Amino acid sequence: MKHFLSITFIVVALFSLRATAQERTTKYIPSPEPDRIVLNLNGDPATSMAVTWRTDTTVMESLAQITVNLPTIFLADSATTVAGTWQDAEGDGVTGRFHSVRFTGLTPGTTYAYRVGSVPDASEWFTFKTAETGAAPLTFLYFGDSQIGSKSLYARVIRQAFRSTPDAALMLFAGDLVDGGSGRTLHNDEWGDWHAAAGFITSVLPVLATPGNHEFYDPADREKRDLNRYWRAGFTLPENGPAGLEETAYTVDYQGVRFIIINSDKMIRNEAIARAQTEWVEGLLRNNPCNWTVAMFHHPVFSTSARRDNKVIRENLKPLFDMYGVDLVLTGHDHTYARGMIMPEGREMRGNEAGPVYVVSVSGSKQYQQDAKQWWQVGLTNTQLWQVVTVDGTRLKYSAYDASGKLADQFMLTRMKNGRKMMSVPAAVKTK
Ligand SMILES: [Fe+2]
Ligand SMILES: [Fe+2]
């Protein structure tokens, strides 16, 4: 018995040693069956689409099938098989294999059916629609930080947004999708929660996302700022921005709207990267064939908290937004809601004339108070929200909804023949 006890003790001791040397184990274990299936715009959205998914490491090929969405049950007969690439991301006690496929040569304005993986472990057939060529009416969704407790409280927000906006073509995420993520750690549980909240929604509506400070944040070394290893594995976002910022700063033109996605964490922390991004943004604004322009990044140009001012962002980007008349600037980070129109430097607001509109929003459960000098016309605290933007010819309509589905803010921008923009706000919206 004594002998048995000492062996047990040694085994337990060795196991504990191993457990402390390893990272904690995630509750989201990969299997041969695809999960975390996410669409990303990548290339011309009228003719291409990218999909990323996860399996375990027994899956040795990255295959997806695509066909026009026909009424027949024999979709596989008309489908084309497309091969992609994979990369492994190890952490939290598991290795996830992330597969990435790009569908190209698609027909504009067409609904496709696709599935990922191979039978018997293939996913269900999902559908998505390619963009029209050139300008056409467009509706998209925008979400501020989900960050903490995605599965518990953010889930109802993205689900209600999807249910309420059947014509949405894409979704924008302004960073801090998760709370703790850096090059060192994977935070697989948090990404698992983020995907569990969205379910199939990210498999049918393409995602444009930019990392927030929390996708760079290393709790053990605050100065170390490496992009969370999950980011480039888990998404297949565009790589058409400044060198070194692949999949975090990029641009997409979608039906007459130019989306400029900026990596604000790197802009704040590195002067050379700030310069490179600013020059890149200016180039995109100077040669802009689109009627409408939306910029999205994490750190607000104007904060809702006196202690959270982002001077570098404001100094680099605001003059460009003013000069080139950027329409919407969508951000997160401050865990509160604020929407304000700020006229270009030296210009008074005349009547209903509009300048760039700045928004800070939050979709998740982490909430802060507002204590900055008030620059916003509508502000909310302790409120989870999502936003719907519809662009149609000379009109842009913006609506923010709270988690109960109630309209929280709304305005319309109208572009006049003389190039000026006018703003109108419905009487139901309570401005400050
Ligand atoms: Fe943040
Ligand atoms: Fe945040």
GROMACS .gro file of C-alpha atoms and ligand atoms in nm:
model
  434
    1MET     CA    1   0.000   0.000   0.000
    2LYS     CA    2   0.278   0.236   0.097
    3HIS     CA    3   0.450   0.155  -0.231
    4PHE     CA    4   0.128   0.224  -0.422
    5LEU     CA    5   0.085   0.559  -0.246
    6SER     CA    6   0.437   0.676  -0.334
    7ILE     CA    7   0.385   0.585  -0.702
    8THR     CA    8   0.055   0.773  -0.698
    9PHE     CA    9   0.228   1.071  -0.540
   10ILE     CA   10   0.501   1.072  -0.808
   11VAL     CA   11   0.245   1.046  -1.090
   12VAL     CA   12   0.037   1.330  -0.943
   13ALA     CA   13   0.349   1.544  -0.892
   14LEU     CA   14   0.465   1.486  -1.249
   15PHE     CA   15   0.120   1.565  -1.383
   16SER     CA   16   0.105   1.892  -1.186
   17LEU     CA   17   0.448   1.988  -1.316
   18ARG     CA   18   0.328   1.926  -1.670
   19ALA     CA   19   0.005   2.117  -1.605
   20THR     CA   20   0.194   2.424  -1.481
   21ALA     CA   21   0.432   2.412  -1.779
   22GLN     CA   22   0.141   2.399  -2.023
   23GLU     CA   23  -0.114   2.669  -2.093
   24ARG     CA   24  -0.466   2.614  -1.964
   25THR     CA   25  -0.696   2.400  -2.171
   26THR     CA   26  -0.972   2.562  -2.370
   27LYS     CA   27  -1.332   2.453  -2.353
   28TYR     CA   28  -1.351   2.483  -2.733
   29ILE     CA   29  -1.168   2.176  -2.865
   30PRO     CA   30  -1.128   2.152  -3.244
   31SER     CA   31  -1.240   1.836  -3.425
   32PRO     CA   32  -1.229   1.712  -3.787
   33GLU     CA   33  -1.558   1.897  -3.839
   34PRO     CA   34  -1.523   2.260  -3.949
   35ASP     CA   35  -1.620   2.529  -3.700
   36ARG     CA   36  -1.564   2.908  -3.672
   37ILE     CA   37  -1.658   2.951  -4.038
   38VAL     CA   38  -1.618   3.318  -4.121
   39LEU     CA   39  -1.653   3.506  -4.451
   40ASN     CA   40  -1.426   3.800  -4.528
   41LEU     CA   41  -1.426   4.040  -4.817
   42ASN     CA   42  -1.093   4.000  -4.990
   43GLY     CA   43  -1.046   4.147  -5.337
   44ASP     CA   44  -1.329   4.283  -5.553
   45PRO     CA   45  -1.649   4.197  -5.357
   46ALA     CA   46  -1.841   4.167  -5.687
   47THR     CA   47  -1.630   3.872  -5.799
   48SER     CA   48  -1.457   3.724  -5.492
   49MET     CA   49  -1.503   3.612  -5.132
   50ALA     CA   50  -1.276   3.451  -4.873
   51VAL     CA   51  -1.369   3.193  -4.610
   52THR     CA   52  -1.173   3.074  -4.306
   53TRP     CA   53  -1.257   2.782  -4.079
   54ARG     CA   54  -1.102   2.569  -3.805
   55THR     CA   55  -1.047   2.195  -3.766
   56ASP     CA   56  -0.810   1.979  -3.569
   57THR     CA   57  -0.474   1.877  -3.714
   58THR     CA   58  -0.597   1.546  -3.859
   59VAL     CA   59  -0.743   1.740  -4.153
   60MET     CA   60  -0.466   1.763  -4.410
   61GLU     CA   61  -0.635   1.959  -4.692
   62SER     CA   62  -0.820   2.290  -4.718
   63LEU     CA   63  -1.108   2.233  -4.956
   64ALA     CA   64  -1.429   2.426  -5.014
   65GLN     CA   65  -1.703   2.387  -5.273
   66ILE     CA   66  -1.905   2.662  -5.435
   67THR     CA   67  -2.195   2.682  -5.678
   68VAL     CA   68  -2.466   2.927  -5.772
   69ASN     CA   69  -2.743   2.881  -5.514
   70LEU     CA   70  -2.980   2.656  -5.710
   71PRO     CA   71  -3.309   2.513  -5.583
   72THR     CA   72  -3.189   2.155  -5.639
   73ILE     CA   73  -3.071   1.933  -5.356
   74PHE     CA   74  -2.783   1.820  -5.579
   75LEU     CA   75  -2.570   2.129  -5.517
   76ALA     CA   76  -2.251   1.922  -5.513
   77ASP     CA   77  -2.306   1.818  -5.876
   78SER     CA   78  -2.268   2.173  -6.002
   79ALA     CA   79  -2.012   2.284  -5.742
   80THR     CA   80  -1.651   2.374  -5.810
   81THR     CA   81  -1.396   2.255  -5.554
   82VAL     CA   82  -1.142   2.518  -5.452
   83ALA     CA   83  -0.824   2.438  -5.261
   84GLY     CA   84  -0.667   2.679  -5.015
   85THR     CA   85  -0.403   2.684  -4.746
   86TRP     CA   86  -0.390   2.622  -4.373
   87GLN     CA   87  -0.191   2.740  -4.076
   88ASP     CA   88  -0.185   2.604  -3.722
   89ALA     CA   89  -0.239   2.817  -3.413
   90GLU     CA   90  -0.133   2.654  -3.091
   91GLY     CA   91  -0.236   2.769  -2.746
   92ASP     CA   92  -0.458   2.704  -2.443
   93GLY     CA   93  -0.366   2.337  -2.465
   94VAL     CA   94  -0.488   2.279  -2.821
   95THR     CA   95  -0.373   2.325  -3.178
   96GLY     CA   96  -0.633   2.463  -3.416
   97ARG     CA   97  -0.581   2.423  -3.788
   98PHE     CA   98  -0.717   2.729  -3.967
   99HIS     CA   99  -0.805   2.680  -4.332
  100SER     CA  100  -0.840   2.964  -4.578
  101VAL     CA  101  -0.995   2.957  -4.926
  102ARG     CA  102  -1.057   3.241  -5.170
  103PHE     CA  103  -1.341   3.210  -5.418
  104THR     CA  104  -1.264   3.415  -5.730
  105GLY     CA  105  -1.417   3.465  -6.075
  106LEU     CA  106  -1.767   3.497  -5.928
  107THR     CA  107  -2.057   3.673  -6.101
  108PRO     CA  108  -2.165   4.010  -5.955
  109GLY     CA  109  -2.500   4.037  -5.776
  110THR     CA  110  -2.538   3.660  -5.750
  111THR     CA  111  -2.624   3.436  -5.455
  112TYR     CA  112  -2.384   3.146  -5.412
  113ALA     CA  113  -2.397   2.834  -5.196
  114TYR     CA  114  -2.073   2.706  -5.046
  115ARG     CA  115  -1.953   2.454  -4.792
  116VAL     CA  116  -1.613   2.390  -4.637
  117GLY     CA  117  -1.428   2.069  -4.556
  118SER     CA  118  -1.484   1.731  -4.715
  119VAL     CA  119  -1.760   1.473  -4.675
  120PRO     CA  120  -1.823   1.319  -4.421
  121ASP     CA  121  -1.693   1.620  -4.226
  122ALA     CA  122  -1.812   1.892  -4.462
  123SER     CA  123  -2.007   2.187  -4.320
  124GLU     CA  124  -2.366   2.259  -4.414
  125TRP     CA  125  -2.422   2.465  -4.731
  126PHE     CA  126  -2.416   2.836  -4.653
  127THR     CA  127  -2.515   3.116  -4.888
  128PHE     CA  128  -2.378   3.464  -4.958
  129LYS     CA  129  -2.436   3.725  -5.224
  130THR     CA  130  -2.167   3.898  -5.428
  131ALA     CA  131  -2.173   4.277  -5.461
  132GLU     CA  132  -2.315   4.455  -5.765
  133THR     CA  133  -2.061   4.616  -5.997
  134GLY     CA  134  -2.032   4.989  -5.929
  135ALA     CA  135  -2.264   5.199  -5.714
  136ALA     CA  136  -2.587   5.039  -5.589
  137PRO     CA  137  -2.795   5.062  -5.269
  138LEU     CA  138  -2.599   4.910  -4.978
  139THR     CA  139  -2.684   4.825  -4.618
  140PHE     CA  140  -2.420   4.728  -4.365
  141LEU     CA  141  -2.396   4.666  -3.990
  142TYR     CA  142  -2.138   4.810  -3.751
  143PHE     CA  143  -2.048   4.689  -3.402
  144GLY     CA  144  -1.830   4.846  -3.134
  145ASP     CA  145  -1.632   4.638  -2.880
  146SER     CA  146  -1.782   4.300  -2.787
  147GLN     CA  147  -1.471   4.221  -2.581
  148ILE     CA  148  -1.592   4.067  -2.253
  149GLY     CA  149  -1.856   3.800  -2.204
  150SER     CA  150  -1.936   3.777  -2.575
  151LYS     CA  151  -2.142   3.465  -2.529
  152SER     CA  152  -2.340   3.596  -2.238
  153LEU     CA  153  -2.448   3.944  -2.348
  154TYR     CA  154  -2.314   4.038  -2.692
  155ALA     CA  155  -2.489   3.732  -2.844
  156ARG     CA  156  -2.835   3.893  -2.827
  157VAL     CA  157  -2.702   4.206  -2.999
  158ILE     CA  158  -2.556   4.042  -3.309
  159ARG     CA  159  -2.852   3.806  -3.335
  160GLN     CA  160  -3.107   4.088  -3.311
  161ALA     CA  161  -2.906   4.291  -3.564
  162PHE     CA  162  -2.912   4.001  -3.808
  163ARG     CA  163  -3.283   3.939  -3.755
  164SER     CA  164  -3.374   4.307  -3.793
  165THR     CA  165  -3.163   4.372  -4.103
  166PRO     CA  166  -3.223   4.098  -4.358
  167ASP     CA  167  -3.080   4.312  -4.638
  168ALA     CA  168  -2.739   4.370  -4.469
  169ALA     CA  169  -2.452   4.289  -4.705
  170LEU     CA  170  -2.161   4.300  -4.461
  171MET     CA  171  -2.062   4.359  -4.098
  172LEU     CA  172  -1.798   4.596  -3.959
  173PHE     CA  173  -1.623   4.531  -3.625
  174ALA     CA  174  -1.427   4.822  -3.477
  175GLY     CA  175  -1.183   4.621  -3.264
  176ASP     CA  176  -1.161   4.465  -2.915
  177LEU     CA  177  -1.354   4.165  -3.032
  178VAL     CA  178  -1.189   3.982  -2.743
  179ASP     CA  179  -1.036   4.100  -2.415
  180GLY     CA  180  -0.694   3.944  -2.383
  181GLY     CA  181  -0.501   3.866  -2.692
  182SER     CA  182  -0.139   3.917  -2.786
  183GLY     CA  183   0.128   3.740  -2.985
  184ARG     CA  184   0.211   3.532  -2.678
  185THR     CA  185  -0.133   3.404  -2.593
  186LEU     CA  186  -0.417   3.276  -2.806
  187HIS     CA  187  -0.720   3.321  -2.578
  188ASN     CA  188  -0.902   3.047  -2.755
  189ASP     CA  189  -1.196   3.056  -2.512
  190GLU     CA  190  -1.270   3.418  -2.590
  191TRP     CA  191  -1.261   3.357  -2.965
  192GLY     CA  192  -1.477   3.051  -2.907
  193ASP     CA  193  -1.728   3.269  -2.722
  194TRP     CA  194  -1.720   3.531  -2.999
  195HIS     CA  195  -1.798   3.265  -3.259
  196ALA     CA  196  -2.058   3.096  -3.038
  197ALA     CA  197  -2.241   3.429  -3.009
  198ALA     CA  198  -2.243   3.490  -3.384
  199GLY     CA  199  -2.314   3.128  -3.481
  200PHE     CA  200  -2.378   3.098  -3.854
  201ILE     CA  201  -2.412   3.477  -3.903
  202THR     CA  202  -2.041   3.520  -3.985
  203SER     CA  203  -2.073   3.231  -4.233
  204VAL     CA  204  -2.334   3.416  -4.441
  205LEU     CA  205  -2.244   3.785  -4.391
  206PRO     CA  206  -1.883   3.886  -4.465
  207VAL     CA  207  -1.684   4.050  -4.188
  208LEU     CA  208  -1.453   4.351  -4.205
  209ALA     CA  209  -1.270   4.385  -3.874
  210THR     CA  210  -0.979   4.582  -3.734
  211PRO     CA  211  -0.791   4.491  -3.416
  212GLY     CA  212  -0.827   4.703  -3.103
  213ASN     CA  213  -0.568   4.745  -2.828
  214HIS     CA  214  -0.696   4.424  -2.671
  215GLU     CA  215  -0.596   4.222  -2.976
  216PHE     CA  216  -0.242   4.343  -2.904
  217TYR     CA  217  -0.259   4.339  -2.527
  218ASP     CA  218  -0.020   4.124  -2.328
  219PRO     CA  219  -0.117   4.132  -1.959
  220ALA     CA  220   0.233   4.009  -1.863
  221ASP     CA  221   0.415   4.281  -2.057
  222ARG     CA  222   0.209   4.590  -2.133
  223GLU     CA  223   0.476   4.744  -2.356
  224LYS     CA  224   0.492   4.441  -2.580
  225ARG     CA  225   0.241   4.486  -2.860
  226ASP     CA  226   0.220   4.185  -3.089
  227LEU     CA  227  -0.095   4.111  -3.284
  228ASN     CA  228  -0.287   3.824  -3.127
  229ARG     CA  229  -0.178   3.507  -3.306
  230TYR     CA  230  -0.541   3.420  -3.364
  231TRP     CA  231  -0.607   3.721  -3.588
  232ARG     CA  232  -0.424   3.625  -3.907
  233ALA     CA  233  -0.505   3.257  -3.864
  234GLY     CA  234  -0.874   3.309  -3.790
  235PHE     CA  235  -0.951   3.565  -4.064
  236THR     CA  236  -0.864   3.608  -4.432
  237LEU     CA  237  -0.887   3.986  -4.452
  238PRO     CA  238  -0.735   4.201  -4.729
  239GLU     CA  239  -0.361   4.265  -4.743
  240ASN     CA  240  -0.374   4.579  -4.955
  241GLY     CA  241  -0.270   4.833  -4.688
  242PRO     CA  242   0.074   4.950  -4.572
  243ALA     CA  243   0.346   4.682  -4.546
  244GLY     CA  244   0.349   4.512  -4.208
  245LEU     CA  245  -0.019   4.585  -4.140
  246GLU     CA  246  -0.165   4.304  -4.350
  247GLU     CA  247  -0.523   4.214  -4.249
  248THR     CA  248  -0.534   4.501  -3.998
  249ALA     CA  249  -0.523   4.811  -4.227
  250TYR     CA  250  -0.684   4.771  -4.567
  251THR     CA  251  -0.948   4.906  -4.801
  252VAL     CA  252  -1.254   4.772  -4.981
  253ASP     CA  253  -1.485   4.946  -5.230
  254TYR     CA  254  -1.837   4.805  -5.205
  255GLN     CA  255  -2.116   4.935  -5.432
  256GLY     CA  256  -1.999   5.294  -5.430
  257VAL     CA  257  -1.877   5.307  -5.067
  258ARG     CA  258  -1.506   5.321  -4.993
  259PHE     CA  259  -1.426   5.151  -4.662
  260ILE     CA  260  -1.090   5.251  -4.513
  261ILE     CA  261  -0.990   5.027  -4.223
  262ILE     CA  262  -0.704   5.165  -4.012
  263ASN     CA  263  -0.486   4.997  -3.746
  264SER     CA  264  -0.510   5.265  -3.474
  265ASP     CA  265  -0.316   5.074  -3.205
  266LYS     CA  266  -0.006   5.069  -3.428
  267MET     CA  267  -0.069   5.433  -3.525
  268ILE     CA  268  -0.059   5.540  -3.160
  269ARG     CA  269   0.250   5.341  -3.067
  270ASN     CA  270   0.482   5.380  -3.364
  271GLU     CA  271   0.557   5.709  -3.535
  272ALA     CA  272   0.683   5.554  -3.859
  273ILE     CA  273   0.372   5.336  -3.886
  274ALA     CA  274   0.155   5.639  -3.810
  275ARG     CA  275   0.320   5.827  -4.098
  276ALA     CA  276   0.290   5.532  -4.336
  277GLN     CA  277  -0.078   5.482  -4.256
  278THR     CA  278  -0.157   5.852  -4.282
  279GLU     CA  279   0.006   5.873  -4.627
  280TRP     CA  280  -0.177   5.561  -4.735
  281VAL     CA  281  -0.512   5.703  -4.615
  282GLU     CA  282  -0.446   6.029  -4.798
  283GLY     CA  283  -0.379   5.837  -5.121
  284LEU     CA  284  -0.709   5.653  -5.084
  285LEU     CA  285  -0.897   5.977  -5.024
  286ARG     CA  286  -0.725   6.172  -5.302
  287ASN     CA  287  -0.804   5.910  -5.565
  288ASN     CA  288  -1.148   5.804  -5.453
  289PRO     CA  289  -1.397   5.694  -5.719
  290CYS     CA  290  -1.674   5.630  -5.460
  291ASN     CA  291  -1.951   5.873  -5.364
  292TRP     CA  292  -1.934   5.778  -4.996
  293THR     CA  293  -1.643   5.712  -4.764
  294VAL     CA  294  -1.645   5.531  -4.430
  295ALA     CA  295  -1.336   5.511  -4.209
  296MET     CA  296  -1.323   5.252  -3.932
  297PHE     CA  297  -1.065   5.200  -3.658
  298HIS     CA  298  -1.057   5.133  -3.286
  299HIS     CA  299  -0.943   5.445  -3.097
  300PRO     CA  300  -1.184   5.742  -3.119
  301VAL     CA  301  -1.081   6.073  -3.279
  302PHE     CA  302  -1.276   6.237  -2.996
  303SER     CA  303  -1.301   6.041  -2.673
  304THR     CA  304  -1.591   6.030  -2.430
  305SER     CA  305  -1.347   6.026  -2.138
  306ALA     CA  306  -1.101   6.301  -2.048
  307ARG     CA  307  -0.833   6.043  -1.961
  308ARG     CA  308  -0.857   5.853  -2.288
  309ASP     CA  309  -0.768   6.119  -2.543
  310ASN     CA  310  -0.606   5.993  -2.866
  311LYS     CA  311  -0.414   6.299  -2.985
  312VAL     CA  312  -0.202   6.105  -3.238
  313ILE     CA  313  -0.512   5.971  -3.412
  314ARG     CA  314  -0.673   6.315  -3.423
  315GLU     CA  315  -0.361   6.494  -3.546
  316ASN     CA  316  -0.292   6.244  -3.820
  317LEU     CA  317  -0.639   6.167  -3.947
  318LYS     CA  318  -0.880   6.453  -3.873
  319PRO     CA  319  -0.723   6.699  -4.123
  320LEU     CA  320  -0.765   6.435  -4.395
  321PHE     CA  321  -1.123   6.358  -4.298
  322ASP     CA  322  -1.198   6.731  -4.314
  323MET     CA  323  -1.013   6.800  -4.638
  324TYR     CA  324  -1.163   6.510  -4.831
  325GLY     CA  325  -1.507   6.511  -4.667
  326VAL     CA  326  -1.510   6.162  -4.514
  327ASP     CA  327  -1.873   6.086  -4.431
  328LEU     CA  328  -1.861   5.848  -4.135
  329VAL     CA  329  -1.584   5.771  -3.884
  330LEU     CA  330  -1.673   5.456  -3.690
  331THR     CA  331  -1.478   5.365  -3.374
  332GLY     CA  332  -1.501   5.180  -3.040
  333HIS     CA  333  -1.266   5.159  -2.739
  334ASP     CA  334  -1.452   5.393  -2.499
  335HIS     CA  335  -1.728   5.146  -2.404
  336THR     CA  336  -2.006   5.396  -2.438
  337TYR     CA  337  -2.208   5.550  -2.722
  338ALA     CA  338  -2.149   5.892  -2.869
  339ARG     CA  339  -2.234   6.042  -3.208
  340GLY     CA  340  -2.129   6.388  -3.303
  341MET     CA  341  -2.079   6.591  -3.615
  342ILE     CA  342  -1.771   6.805  -3.604
  343MET     CA  343  -1.719   7.062  -3.876
  344PRO     CA  344  -1.376   7.105  -4.037
  345GLU     CA  345  -1.139   7.340  -3.855
  346GLY     CA  346  -1.239   7.704  -3.892
  347ARG     CA  347  -1.582   7.634  -4.040
  348GLU     CA  348  -1.900   7.715  -3.858
  349MET     CA  349  -2.197   7.485  -3.877
  350ARG     CA  350  -2.443   7.665  -4.107
  351GLY     CA  351  -2.801   7.545  -4.094
  352ASN     CA  352  -2.813   7.171  -4.150
  353GLU     CA  353  -2.483   7.150  -4.331
  354ALA     CA  354  -2.294   6.832  -4.244
  355GLY     CA  355  -1.926   6.757  -4.186
  356PRO     CA  356  -1.769   6.423  -4.096
  357VAL     CA  357  -1.979   6.232  -3.839
  358TYR     CA  358  -1.785   6.065  -3.557
  359VAL     CA  359  -1.925   5.762  -3.375
  360VAL     CA  360  -1.806   5.570  -3.070
  361SER     CA  361  -2.004   5.254  -2.998
  362VAL     CA  362  -2.007   4.937  -2.791
  363SER     CA  363  -2.184   4.607  -2.850
  364GLY     CA  364  -2.064   4.411  -2.546
  365SER     CA  365  -2.101   4.409  -2.171
  366LYS     CA  366  -1.801   4.622  -2.071
  367GLN     CA  367  -1.934   4.975  -2.013
  368TYR     CA  368  -1.772   5.305  -1.908
  369GLN     CA  369  -1.904   5.649  -1.814
  370GLN     CA  370  -1.876   5.970  -2.020
  371ASP     CA  371  -1.672   6.244  -1.858
  372ALA     CA  372  -1.506   6.434  -2.144
  373LYS     CA  373  -1.608   6.781  -2.263
  374GLN     CA  374  -1.920   6.698  -2.456
  375TRP     CA  375  -1.863   6.696  -2.832
  376TRP     CA  376  -2.150   6.460  -2.912
  377GLN     CA  377  -2.510   6.529  -3.008
  378VAL     CA  378  -2.633   6.189  -2.885
  379GLY     CA  379  -2.469   5.999  -2.599
  380LEU     CA  380  -2.563   5.684  -2.407
  381THR     CA  381  -2.402   5.491  -2.124
  382ASN     CA  382  -2.456   5.138  -1.996
  383THR     CA  383  -2.623   5.048  -2.326
  384GLN     CA  384  -2.528   4.776  -2.573
  385LEU     CA  385  -2.586   4.880  -2.935
  386TRP     CA  386  -2.552   4.795  -3.299
  387GLN     CA  387  -2.575   5.021  -3.602
  388VAL     CA  388  -2.732   4.993  -3.947
  389VAL     CA  389  -2.614   5.215  -4.232
  390THR     CA  390  -2.792   5.230  -4.568
  391VAL     CA  391  -2.645   5.415  -4.862
  392ASP     CA  392  -2.863   5.481  -5.165
  393GLY     CA  393  -2.750   5.726  -5.432
  394THR     CA  394  -2.725   6.071  -5.273
  395ARG     CA  395  -2.863   5.958  -4.935
  396LEU     CA  396  -2.701   5.790  -4.636
  397LYS     CA  397  -2.919   5.677  -4.347
  398TYR     CA  398  -2.761   5.583  -4.013
  399SER     CA  399  -2.952   5.415  -3.729
  400ALA     CA  400  -2.830   5.292  -3.391
  401TYR     CA  401  -3.038   5.039  -3.201
  402ASP     CA  402  -3.003   4.935  -2.840
  403ALA     CA  403  -3.002   4.573  -2.722
  404SER     CA  404  -3.379   4.578  -2.673
  405GLY     CA  405  -3.424   4.662  -3.041
  406LYS     CA  406  -3.531   5.024  -2.972
  407LEU     CA  407  -3.407   5.302  -3.201
  408ALA     CA  408  -3.142   5.493  -3.004
  409ASP     CA  409  -3.012   5.736  -3.266
  410GLN     CA  410  -3.072   5.817  -3.631
  411PHE     CA  411  -2.971   6.072  -3.893
  412MET     CA  412  -2.973   6.116  -4.267
  413LEU     CA  413  -2.705   6.272  -4.485
  414THR     CA  414  -2.802   6.409  -4.825
  415ARG     CA  415  -2.543   6.504  -5.082
  416MET     CA  416  -2.657   6.814  -5.274
  417LYS     CA  417  -2.582   6.896  -5.637
  418ASN     CA  418  -2.332   7.162  -5.528
  419GLY     CA  419  -2.130   6.897  -5.342
  420ARG     CA  420  -2.239   7.008  -4.995
  421LYS     CA  421  -2.393   6.761  -4.752
  422MET     CA  422  -2.697   6.824  -4.538
  423MET     CA  423  -2.793   6.639  -4.220
  424SER     CA  424  -3.141   6.575  -4.090
  425VAL     CA  425  -3.231   6.414  -3.757
  426PRO     CA  426  -3.583   6.281  -3.691
  427ALA     CA  427  -3.774   6.450  -3.410
  428ALA     CA  428  -3.789   6.121  -3.218
  429VAL     CA  429  -3.411   6.130  -3.159
  430LYS     CA  430  -3.322   6.311  -2.839
  431THR     CA  431  -3.014   6.521  -2.904
  432LYS     CA  432  -2.823   6.686  -2.618
  433FE      FE  433  -0.994   4.929  -2.670
  434FE      FE  434  -1.242   4.790  -2.548
   0.00000   0.00000   0.00000
